[in-house]
């Protein structure tokens, strides 16, 4: 898509200089940028790359000598990553879904489709579904009966939105996401081995046969406005009450949200995070990749958990945690330092044991001689 430097600067709310009507087609790293590319050199350390490429325009750091860098136009941004959000938003056309409803889409007559929607081939939309204005739904997506989706949704190929799921405005669902699958909830007629171990912390009176009886999921899923669901992420429906994802929360690829979980607003859950059933996640919580949250616990607002942290107990608001089991990050760093010292410590202990053993033997020989 073609944009002028003036248009991009206006979208960013940024200062620009030079030939503002210069047209660019895409963004590129400085060394690889061609004449129709917008080079991204938002830090002085990337300036040398501009000489290797052929860009006529670039996004630069404030106060950069754009003319001295051989450019015809420049945009100046103080916060590079925030600028990246704006630049990519302007340049990203999204998936190509033709306006209107494709003839190969299957839509129940009772479904309500908002104005300006674009629905691709092989999309299936069930009974009493309501979809807001300007939705874009790519091929092979399915939306089951009773689901409600707000305005300006972007639903990529192969997304599954299950029955009676309610979603706010501006949803982004990446390919393969599943919203509203049944929760993983089973029970045994008698107390199970798992229940016994939880109560005794490891002791078992006997091992006996047991069969699992399914607890059905009759709750739904409620998703707030401006939520993004990553590729192959899954959000299970609640058992009785709805599973909830708060406004502005972003789920990365392959995140799993269990049944009855309540996730707050503006959270960031990175790849392969798993949150077990009935846990509660506060607002603005960040869980790094491969974090795990045990069932029926609470993680307070503004908690940040480093990658691979395993959370087994309640976490107060505002803590920064790391490790398995999770502890304060500074504590885990000291634990890691101590672990690295263990081989040297063990060697020291072995040497001391030799000295002590030798001394004892020597003392014993002297005692016998006396």
mmCIF file of C-alpha atoms in Angstrom:
data_model
loop_
_atom_site.group_PDB
_atom_site.id
_atom_site.type_symbol
_atom_site.label_atom_id
_atom_site.label_comp_id
_atom_site.label_asym_id
_atom_site.label_seq_id
_atom_site.Cartn_x
_atom_site.Cartn_y
_atom_site.Cartn_z
ATOM 1 C CA UNK A 1 0.000 0.000 0.000
ATOM 2 C CA UNK A 2 1.285 3.430 -0.948
ATOM 3 C CA UNK A 3 1.502 6.203 1.642
ATOM 4 C CA UNK A 4 3.148 9.595 1.653
ATOM 5 C CA UNK A 5 5.565 10.657 4.357
ATOM 6 C CA UNK A 6 3.014 13.315 5.326
ATOM 7 C CA UNK A 7 0.291 10.663 5.862
ATOM 8 C CA UNK A 8 2.523 8.429 7.963
ATOM 9 C CA UNK A 9 3.766 11.326 10.104
ATOM 10 C CA UNK A 10 0.175 12.471 10.684
ATOM 11 C CA UNK A 11 -0.856 8.967 11.735
ATOM 12 C CA UNK A 12 2.024 8.913 14.244
ATOM 13 C CA UNK A 13 1.504 12.478 15.424
ATOM 14 C CA UNK A 14 5.201 12.960 14.671
ATOM 15 C CA UNK A 15 7.373 15.747 13.269
ATOM 16 C CA UNK A 16 8.545 15.305 9.675
ATOM 17 C CA UNK A 17 10.886 17.189 7.328
ATOM 18 C CA UNK A 18 11.820 17.238 3.649
ATOM 19 C CA UNK A 19 9.787 15.982 0.699
ATOM 20 C CA UNK A 20 6.621 15.137 2.579
ATOM 21 C CA UNK A 21 4.773 14.016 -0.563
ATOM 22 C CA UNK A 22 7.346 11.301 -1.231
ATOM 23 C CA UNK A 23 5.546 7.958 -1.541
ATOM 24 C CA UNK A 24 6.704 4.754 0.198
ATOM 25 C CA UNK A 25 5.260 1.267 -0.172
ATOM 26 C CA UNK A 26 6.598 -0.608 2.844
ATOM 27 C CA UNK A 27 8.972 -0.460 5.794
ATOM 28 C CA UNK A 28 12.457 -1.992 5.756
ATOM 29 C CA UNK A 29 15.631 -2.242 7.790
ATOM 30 C CA UNK A 30 18.121 0.490 6.767
ATOM 31 C CA UNK A 31 20.666 -1.712 4.986
ATOM 32 C CA UNK A 32 17.976 -3.535 2.981
ATOM 33 C CA UNK A 33 15.820 -0.509 2.152
ATOM 34 C CA UNK A 34 15.218 0.437 -1.471
ATOM 35 C CA UNK A 35 14.072 3.741 -3.006
ATOM 36 C CA UNK A 36 10.381 3.034 -2.267
ATOM 37 C CA UNK A 37 10.957 1.766 1.268
ATOM 38 C CA UNK A 38 10.691 3.636 4.538
ATOM 39 C CA UNK A 39 13.891 2.824 6.407
ATOM 40 C CA UNK A 40 13.511 2.293 10.145
ATOM 41 C CA UNK A 41 16.619 3.831 11.743
ATOM 42 C CA UNK A 42 15.137 5.106 14.994
ATOM 43 C CA UNK A 43 18.433 5.004 16.905
ATOM 44 C CA UNK A 44 21.794 6.515 15.980
ATOM 45 C CA UNK A 45 23.377 3.038 16.037
ATOM 46 C CA UNK A 46 21.434 2.199 12.856
ATOM 47 C CA UNK A 47 22.693 5.234 10.916
ATOM 48 C CA UNK A 48 25.490 3.303 9.183
ATOM 49 C CA UNK A 49 22.926 0.985 7.656
ATOM 50 C CA UNK A 50 21.384 3.847 5.709
ATOM 51 C CA UNK A 51 24.586 4.219 3.669
ATOM 52 C CA UNK A 52 24.392 0.525 2.730
ATOM 53 C CA UNK A 53 20.792 0.796 1.530
ATOM 54 C CA UNK A 54 19.066 3.036 -0.989
ATOM 55 C CA UNK A 55 16.247 4.576 1.064
ATOM 56 C CA UNK A 56 15.094 8.093 0.267
ATOM 57 C CA UNK A 57 13.100 8.430 3.486
ATOM 58 C CA UNK A 58 13.577 7.131 6.995
ATOM 59 C CA UNK A 59 12.160 7.197 10.503
ATOM 60 C CA UNK A 60 14.909 8.699 12.695
ATOM 61 C CA UNK A 61 15.675 9.667 16.266
ATOM 62 C CA UNK A 62 14.933 13.276 17.345
ATOM 63 C CA UNK A 63 17.542 15.793 16.178
ATOM 64 C CA UNK A 64 19.080 13.495 13.548
ATOM 65 C CA UNK A 65 20.830 15.216 10.610
ATOM 66 C CA UNK A 66 18.588 13.680 7.952
ATOM 67 C CA UNK A 67 20.142 15.662 5.101
ATOM 68 C CA UNK A 68 23.625 14.676 6.192
ATOM 69 C CA UNK A 69 22.448 11.050 5.985
ATOM 70 C CA UNK A 70 21.561 11.572 2.323
ATOM 71 C CA UNK A 71 17.778 11.414 2.741
ATOM 72 C CA UNK A 72 15.046 13.342 0.946
ATOM 73 C CA UNK A 73 12.584 13.091 3.847
ATOM 74 C CA UNK A 74 12.490 12.004 7.468
ATOM 75 C CA UNK A 75 10.083 11.375 10.330
ATOM 76 C CA UNK A 76 11.342 11.921 13.899
ATOM 77 C CA UNK A 77 10.087 9.758 16.789
ATOM 78 C CA UNK A 78 11.132 9.827 20.460
ATOM 79 C CA UNK A 79 9.857 6.338 21.369
ATOM 80 C CA UNK A 80 10.799 3.777 18.720
ATOM 81 C CA UNK A 81 8.655 0.828 19.785
ATOM 82 C CA UNK A 82 5.563 2.998 20.097
ATOM 83 C CA UNK A 83 6.322 4.375 16.643
ATOM 84 C CA UNK A 84 6.588 0.795 15.368
ATOM 85 C CA UNK A 85 3.019 0.190 16.538
ATOM 86 C CA UNK A 86 1.786 3.160 14.520
ATOM 87 C CA UNK A 87 3.891 2.471 11.429
ATOM 88 C CA UNK A 88 2.897 -1.180 11.198
ATOM 89 C CA UNK A 89 -0.755 -0.271 11.759
ATOM 90 C CA UNK A 90 -0.616 2.121 8.791
ATOM 91 C CA UNK A 91 1.234 -0.299 6.507
ATOM 92 C CA UNK A 92 -0.593 -3.518 7.399
ATOM 93 C CA UNK A 93 -3.537 -4.202 5.062
ATOM 94 C CA UNK A 94 -4.496 -7.343 7.000
ATOM 95 C CA UNK A 95 -5.802 -10.507 5.339
ATOM 96 C CA UNK A 96 -7.506 -10.044 1.995
ATOM 97 C CA UNK A 97 -11.219 -10.645 2.524
ATOM 98 C CA UNK A 98 -13.406 -9.355 -0.289
ATOM 99 C CA UNK A 99 -16.213 -6.988 0.768
ATOM 100 C CA UNK A 100 -19.600 -8.581 1.198
ATOM 101 C CA UNK A 101 -20.499 -12.210 1.756
ATOM 102 C CA UNK A 102 -18.749 -14.827 -0.364
ATOM 103 C CA UNK A 103 -21.180 -17.177 -2.153
ATOM 104 C CA UNK A 104 -19.469 -20.188 -0.566
ATOM 105 C CA UNK A 105 -20.119 -18.966 2.980
ATOM 106 C CA UNK A 106 -22.863 -20.777 4.921
ATOM 107 C CA UNK A 107 -24.905 -18.400 7.063
ATOM 108 C CA UNK A 108 -28.025 -19.333 9.003
ATOM 109 C CA UNK A 109 -31.010 -17.146 8.034
ATOM 110 C CA UNK A 110 -31.458 -16.049 11.666
ATOM 111 C CA UNK A 111 -27.918 -14.647 11.923
ATOM 112 C CA UNK A 112 -27.529 -10.864 11.959
ATOM 113 C CA UNK A 113 -24.543 -9.496 10.031
ATOM 114 C CA UNK A 114 -23.622 -5.841 10.570
ATOM 115 C CA UNK A 115 -23.136 -3.360 7.722
ATOM 116 C CA UNK A 116 -19.814 -3.331 5.900
ATOM 117 C CA UNK A 117 -18.922 -6.916 6.833
ATOM 118 C CA UNK A 118 -16.549 -8.987 4.702
ATOM 119 C CA UNK A 119 -17.043 -12.739 4.993
ATOM 120 C CA UNK A 120 -14.771 -15.149 3.117
ATOM 121 C CA UNK A 121 -15.382 -18.557 1.541
ATOM 122 C CA UNK A 122 -16.249 -21.620 3.640
ATOM 123 C CA UNK A 123 -17.135 -19.525 6.661
ATOM 124 C CA UNK A 124 -19.967 -21.075 8.688
ATOM 125 C CA UNK A 125 -22.168 -18.853 10.868
ATOM 126 C CA UNK A 126 -24.818 -20.506 13.021
ATOM 127 C CA UNK A 127 -28.284 -19.767 14.328
ATOM 128 C CA UNK A 128 -28.951 -16.444 16.109
ATOM 129 C CA UNK A 129 -25.361 -15.237 15.758
ATOM 130 C CA UNK A 130 -24.910 -11.459 15.891
ATOM 131 C CA UNK A 131 -21.869 -9.920 14.228
ATOM 132 C CA UNK A 132 -21.165 -6.185 14.393
ATOM 133 C CA UNK A 133 -20.352 -3.675 11.688
ATOM 134 C CA UNK A 134 -17.249 -3.922 9.489
ATOM 135 C CA UNK A 135 -16.279 -7.406 10.655
ATOM 136 C CA UNK A 136 -13.705 -9.213 8.541
ATOM 137 C CA UNK A 137 -13.943 -12.998 8.728
ATOM 138 C CA UNK A 138 -11.420 -15.007 6.700
ATOM 139 C CA UNK A 139 -11.961 -18.434 5.133
ATOM 140 C CA UNK A 140 -12.849 -21.579 7.088
ATOM 141 C CA UNK A 141 -13.772 -19.732 10.277
ATOM 142 C CA UNK A 142 -16.816 -20.987 12.155
ATOM 143 C CA UNK A 143 -19.077 -19.126 14.573
ATOM 144 C CA UNK A 144 -21.561 -21.313 16.433
ATOM 145 C CA UNK A 145 -25.130 -20.596 17.508
ATOM 146 C CA UNK A 146 -25.878 -17.720 19.800
ATOM 147 C CA UNK A 147 -22.427 -16.120 19.630
ATOM 148 C CA UNK A 148 -22.230 -12.316 19.743
ATOM 149 C CA UNK A 149 -19.285 -10.393 18.277
ATOM 150 C CA UNK A 150 -18.901 -6.604 18.352
ATOM 151 C CA UNK A 151 -17.875 -4.133 15.674
ATOM 152 C CA UNK A 152 -14.618 -4.174 13.660
ATOM 153 C CA UNK A 153 -13.678 -7.775 14.421
ATOM 154 C CA UNK A 154 -10.779 -9.315 12.516
ATOM 155 C CA UNK A 155 -11.165 -13.094 12.546
ATOM 156 C CA UNK A 156 -8.416 -14.927 10.691
ATOM 157 C CA UNK A 157 -8.652 -18.217 8.836
ATOM 158 C CA UNK A 158 -9.670 -21.303 10.773
ATOM 159 C CA UNK A 159 -10.812 -19.577 13.962
ATOM 160 C CA UNK A 160 -13.464 -21.418 15.985
ATOM 161 C CA UNK A 161 -15.877 -19.353 18.066
ATOM 162 C CA UNK A 162 -18.152 -21.722 19.939
ATOM 163 C CA UNK A 163 -21.780 -21.438 20.988
ATOM 164 C CA UNK A 164 -23.027 -18.625 23.211
ATOM 165 C CA UNK A 165 -19.695 -16.814 23.388
ATOM 166 C CA UNK A 166 -19.919 -13.025 23.827
ATOM 167 C CA UNK A 167 -17.121 -10.862 22.444
ATOM 168 C CA UNK A 168 -16.731 -7.068 22.483
ATOM 169 C CA UNK A 169 -15.556 -4.662 19.813
ATOM 170 C CA UNK A 170 -12.309 -4.865 17.805
ATOM 171 C CA UNK A 171 -11.503 -8.503 18.453
ATOM 172 C CA UNK A 172 -8.409 -9.844 16.695
ATOM 173 C CA UNK A 173 -8.326 -13.654 16.550
ATOM 174 C CA UNK A 174 -5.313 -15.243 14.864
ATOM 175 C CA UNK A 175 -5.522 -18.464 12.774
ATOM 176 C CA UNK A 176 -6.625 -21.549 14.653
ATOM 177 C CA UNK A 177 -7.744 -19.808 17.840
ATOM 178 C CA UNK A 178 -10.583 -21.552 19.699
ATOM 179 C CA UNK A 179 -12.857 -19.502 21.961
ATOM 180 C CA UNK A 180 -15.441 -21.405 23.977
ATOM 181 C CA UNK A 181 -14.239 -24.991 23.935
ATOM 182 C CA UNK A 182 -15.461 -27.174 26.801
ATOM 183 C CA UNK A 183 -13.572 -27.047 30.071
ATOM 184 C CA UNK A 184 -11.432 -29.996 31.187
ATOM 185 C CA UNK A 185 -13.471 -30.995 34.206
ATOM 186 C CA UNK A 186 -14.032 -34.568 35.446
ATOM 187 C CA UNK A 187 -14.923 -36.268 38.718
ATOM 188 C CA UNK A 188 -14.912 -39.825 40.126
ATOM 189 C CA UNK A 189 -17.820 -41.413 42.039
ATOM 190 C CA UNK A 190 -15.508 -41.992 45.021
ATOM 191 C CA UNK A 191 -12.631 -39.807 46.181
ATOM 192 C CA UNK A 192 -9.969 -39.966 43.458
ATOM 193 C CA UNK A 193 -6.263 -40.560 43.910
ATOM 194 C CA UNK A 194 -5.652 -36.933 43.003
ATOM 195 C CA UNK A 195 -7.986 -35.708 45.765
ATOM 196 C CA UNK A 196 -6.341 -38.016 48.266
ATOM 197 C CA UNK A 197 -2.850 -36.835 47.369
ATOM 198 C CA UNK A 198 -3.906 -33.212 47.612
ATOM 199 C CA UNK A 199 -5.222 -33.826 51.105
ATOM 200 C CA UNK A 200 -2.233 -35.863 52.334
ATOM 201 C CA UNK A 201 0.513 -34.266 50.225
ATOM 202 C CA UNK A 202 1.677 -37.572 48.803
ATOM 203 C CA UNK A 203 0.418 -40.423 50.968
ATOM 204 C CA UNK A 204 -2.034 -42.978 49.529
ATOM 205 C CA UNK A 205 -3.926 -45.602 51.545
ATOM 206 C CA UNK A 206 -4.501 -47.787 48.511
ATOM 207 C CA UNK A 207 -4.481 -47.718 44.728
ATOM 208 C CA UNK A 208 -7.833 -48.673 43.250
ATOM 209 C CA UNK A 209 -9.649 -48.505 39.942
ATOM 210 C CA UNK A 210 -11.434 -45.278 39.158
ATOM 211 C CA UNK A 211 -13.486 -43.985 36.235
ATOM 212 C CA UNK A 212 -13.883 -40.338 35.248
ATOM 213 C CA UNK A 213 -17.342 -38.758 34.908
ATOM 214 C CA UNK A 214 -17.568 -35.650 32.731
ATOM 215 C CA UNK A 215 -18.715 -32.332 34.226
ATOM 216 C CA UNK A 216 -20.314 -30.446 31.362
ATOM 217 C CA UNK A 217 -19.558 -26.809 30.608
ATOM 218 C CA UNK A 218 -22.817 -24.865 30.584
ATOM 219 C CA UNK A 219 -21.227 -21.452 31.150
ATOM 220 C CA UNK A 220 -19.958 -19.350 28.276
ATOM 221 C CA UNK A 221 -17.017 -17.074 27.559
ATOM 222 C CA UNK A 222 -17.172 -13.271 27.867
ATOM 223 C CA UNK A 223 -14.445 -11.332 26.064
ATOM 224 C CA UNK A 224 -14.043 -7.561 26.447
ATOM 225 C CA UNK A 225 -13.232 -4.894 23.878
ATOM 226 C CA UNK A 226 -9.822 -4.698 22.165
ATOM 227 C CA UNK A 227 -8.790 -8.247 23.027
ATOM 228 C CA UNK A 228 -6.380 -10.230 20.841
ATOM 229 C CA UNK A 229 -6.271 -14.025 20.809
ATOM 230 C CA UNK A 230 -3.123 -15.631 19.342
ATOM 231 C CA UNK A 231 -2.800 -18.496 16.896
ATOM 232 C CA UNK A 232 -3.928 -21.853 18.319
ATOM 233 C CA UNK A 233 -4.761 -20.262 21.671
ATOM 234 C CA UNK A 234 -7.722 -21.777 23.517
ATOM 235 C CA UNK A 235 -10.178 -20.244 25.951
ATOM 236 C CA UNK A 236 -12.413 -22.805 27.676
ATOM 237 C CA UNK A 237 -15.995 -22.012 28.562
ATOM 238 C CA UNK A 238 -17.049 -21.901 32.194
ATOM 239 C CA UNK A 239 -18.721 -24.720 34.066
ATOM 240 C CA UNK A 240 -21.569 -22.561 35.429
ATOM 241 C CA UNK A 241 -20.323 -18.976 35.288
ATOM 242 C CA UNK A 242 -18.573 -17.587 32.222
ATOM 243 C CA UNK A 243 -14.828 -17.567 31.700
ATOM 244 C CA UNK A 244 -13.849 -13.905 31.291
ATOM 245 C CA UNK A 245 -11.094 -12.093 29.397
ATOM 246 C CA UNK A 246 -10.909 -8.398 30.316
ATOM 247 C CA UNK A 247 -10.742 -5.401 28.038
ATOM 248 C CA UNK A 248 -7.437 -4.828 26.243
ATOM 249 C CA UNK A 249 -5.887 -8.154 27.229
ATOM 250 C CA UNK A 250 -3.596 -9.889 24.707
ATOM 251 C CA UNK A 251 -3.090 -13.651 24.539
ATOM 252 C CA UNK A 252 -0.085 -14.934 22.582
ATOM 253 C CA UNK A 253 0.063 -18.094 20.475
ATOM 254 C CA UNK A 254 -0.788 -21.387 22.198
ATOM 255 C CA UNK A 255 -1.968 -19.786 25.422
ATOM 256 C CA UNK A 256 -4.506 -21.903 27.298
ATOM 257 C CA UNK A 257 -7.131 -20.350 29.564
ATOM 258 C CA UNK A 258 -8.990 -22.980 31.605
ATOM 259 C CA UNK A 259 -12.650 -23.072 32.601
ATOM 260 C CA UNK A 260 -13.995 -20.380 34.966
ATOM 261 C CA UNK A 261 -10.749 -18.361 34.801
ATOM 262 C CA UNK A 262 -11.158 -14.607 35.255
ATOM 263 C CA UNK A 263 -8.478 -12.536 33.491
ATOM 264 C CA UNK A 264 -8.432 -8.782 34.130
ATOM 265 C CA UNK A 265 -7.869 -5.802 31.885
ATOM 266 C CA UNK A 266 -4.762 -5.009 29.833
ATOM 267 C CA UNK A 267 -2.956 -8.232 30.681
ATOM 268 C CA UNK A 268 -0.211 -9.712 28.504
ATOM 269 C CA UNK A 269 0.001 -13.514 28.467
ATOM 270 C CA UNK A 270 2.937 -14.702 26.363
ATOM 271 C CA UNK A 271 3.400 -17.903 24.356
ATOM 272 C CA UNK A 272 2.515 -21.249 25.956
ATOM 273 C CA UNK A 273 1.165 -19.734 29.162
ATOM 274 C CA UNK A 274 -1.331 -22.024 30.865
ATOM 275 C CA UNK A 275 -3.851 -20.834 33.438
ATOM 276 C CA UNK A 276 -5.685 -23.672 35.183
ATOM 277 C CA UNK A 277 -9.364 -23.675 36.037
ATOM 278 C CA UNK A 278 -11.010 -21.133 38.358
ATOM 279 C CA UNK A 279 -7.892 -18.999 38.837
ATOM 280 C CA UNK A 280 -8.148 -15.223 38.946
ATOM 281 C CA UNK A 281 -5.692 -12.922 37.192
ATOM 282 C CA UNK A 282 -5.788 -9.214 38.089
ATOM 283 C CA UNK A 283 -5.374 -6.193 35.820
ATOM 284 C CA UNK A 284 -2.151 -5.411 33.902
ATOM 285 C CA UNK A 285 -0.572 -8.743 34.770
ATOM 286 C CA UNK A 286 2.305 -9.899 32.538
ATOM 287 C CA UNK A 287 3.057 -13.625 32.360
ATOM 288 C CA UNK A 288 6.212 -14.468 30.392
ATOM 289 C CA UNK A 289 6.422 -17.409 28.016
ATOM 290 C CA UNK A 290 5.655 -20.871 29.435
ATOM 291 C CA UNK A 291 4.399 -19.537 32.761
ATOM 292 C CA UNK A 292 1.974 -21.845 34.529
ATOM 293 C CA UNK A 293 -0.731 -20.851 36.995
ATOM 294 C CA UNK A 294 -2.217 -23.558 39.204
ATOM 295 C CA UNK A 295 -5.962 -23.892 39.667
ATOM 296 C CA UNK A 296 -8.098 -21.933 42.127
ATOM 297 C CA UNK A 297 -5.487 -19.313 43.020
ATOM 298 C CA UNK A 298 -5.281 -15.546 42.667
ATOM 299 C CA UNK A 299 -2.606 -13.455 40.961
ATOM 300 C CA UNK A 300 -2.932 -9.806 41.969
ATOM 301 C CA UNK A 301 -2.939 -6.804 39.667
ATOM 302 C CA UNK A 302 0.353 -5.524 38.203
ATOM 303 C CA UNK A 303 2.238 -8.768 38.865
ATOM 304 C CA UNK A 304 5.050 -9.496 36.398
ATOM 305 C CA UNK A 305 6.198 -13.123 36.095
ATOM 306 C CA UNK A 306 9.378 -13.964 34.219
ATOM 307 C CA UNK A 307 9.441 -16.736 31.630
ATOM 308 C CA UNK A 308 8.781 -20.333 32.788
ATOM 309 C CA UNK A 309 7.637 -19.196 36.240
ATOM 310 C CA UNK A 310 5.328 -21.709 37.935
ATOM 311 C CA UNK A 311 2.752 -20.147 40.246
ATOM 312 C CA UNK A 312 1.291 -22.555 42.826
ATOM 313 C CA UNK A 313 0.068 -20.116 45.487
ATOM 314 C CA UNK A 314 -1.644 -16.727 45.637
ATOM 315 C CA UNK A 315 0.523 -13.794 44.557
ATOM 316 C CA UNK A 316 -0.058 -10.325 46.081
ATOM 317 C CA UNK A 317 -0.478 -7.359 43.763
ATOM 318 C CA UNK A 318 2.588 -5.657 42.303
ATOM 319 C CA UNK A 319 5.186 -8.395 42.841
ATOM 320 C CA UNK A 320 7.846 -9.317 40.275
ATOM 321 C CA UNK A 321 8.334 -13.084 40.431
ATOM 322 C CA UNK A 322 10.450 -15.783 38.839
ATOM 323 C CA UNK A 323 11.221 -19.473 39.183
ATOM 324 C CA UNK A 324 9.564 -22.758 40.034
ATOM 325 C CA UNK A 325 8.034 -22.471 42.525
ATOM 326 C CA UNK A 326 7.603 -18.741 42.056
ATOM 327 C CA UNK A 327 9.460 -16.440 44.440
ATOM 328 C CA UNK A 328 10.425 -12.779 44.290
ATOM 329 C CA UNK A 329 12.705 -12.197 41.323
ATOM 330 C CA UNK A 330 15.621 -10.997 43.451
ATOM 331 C CA UNK A 331 15.357 -14.157 45.565
ATOM 332 C CA UNK A 332 15.381 -16.372 42.479
ATOM 333 C CA UNK A 333 18.434 -14.559 41.126
ATOM 334 C CA UNK A 334 20.279 -15.320 44.400
ATOM 335 C CA UNK A 335 19.125 -18.951 44.136
ATOM 336 C CA UNK A 336 20.494 -19.129 40.592
ATOM 337 C CA UNK A 337 23.820 -17.690 41.721
ATOM 338 C CA UNK A 338 23.998 -20.259 44.501
ATOM 339 C CA UNK A 339 23.227 -23.090 42.072
ATOM 340 C CA UNK A 340 26.101 -22.013 39.830
ATOM 341 C CA UNK A 341 28.409 -22.114 42.871
ATOM 342 C CA UNK A 342 27.332 -25.627 43.916
ATOM 343 C CA UNK A 343 30.025 -27.571 41.959
ATOM 344 C CA UNK A 344 32.785 -25.417 43.468
ATOM 345 C CA UNK A 345 31.190 -25.707 46.901
ATOM 346 C CA UNK A 346 30.982 -29.493 46.624
ATOM 347 C CA UNK A 347 34.632 -29.624 45.574
ATOM 348 C CA UNK A 348 35.559 -27.536 48.621
ATOM 349 C CA UNK A 349 33.502 -29.816 50.886
ATOM 350 C CA UNK A 350 35.238 -32.893 49.424
ATOM 351 C CA UNK A 351 38.651 -31.361 50.039
ATOM 352 C CA UNK A 352 37.719 -30.442 53.618
ATOM 353 C CA UNK A 353 36.425 -33.995 54.187
ATOM 354 C CA UNK A 354 39.782 -35.385 53.074
ATOM 355 C CA UNK A 355 41.603 -33.040 55.440
ATOM 356 C CA UNK A 356 39.307 -33.872 58.368
ATOM 357 C CA UNK A 357 39.420 -37.617 57.636
ATOM 358 C CA UNK A 358 43.215 -37.543 57.386
ATOM 359 C CA UNK A 359 43.488 -35.588 60.608
ATOM 360 C CA UNK A 360 41.238 -38.059 62.450
ATOM 361 C CA UNK A 361 43.235 -41.013 61.157
ATOM 362 C CA UNK A 362 46.490 -39.353 62.175
ATOM 363 C CA UNK A 363 45.169 -38.569 65.644
ATOM 364 C CA UNK A 364 43.982 -42.146 66.019
ATOM 365 C CA UNK A 365 47.397 -43.541 65.011
ATOM 366 C CA UNK A 366 49.162 -41.273 67.492
ATOM 367 C CA UNK A 367 46.785 -42.382 70.248
ATOM 368 C CA UNK A 368 47.502 -46.070 69.536
ATOM 369 C CA UNK A 369 51.261 -45.408 69.526
ATOM 370 C CA UNK A 370 51.042 -43.720 72.879
#
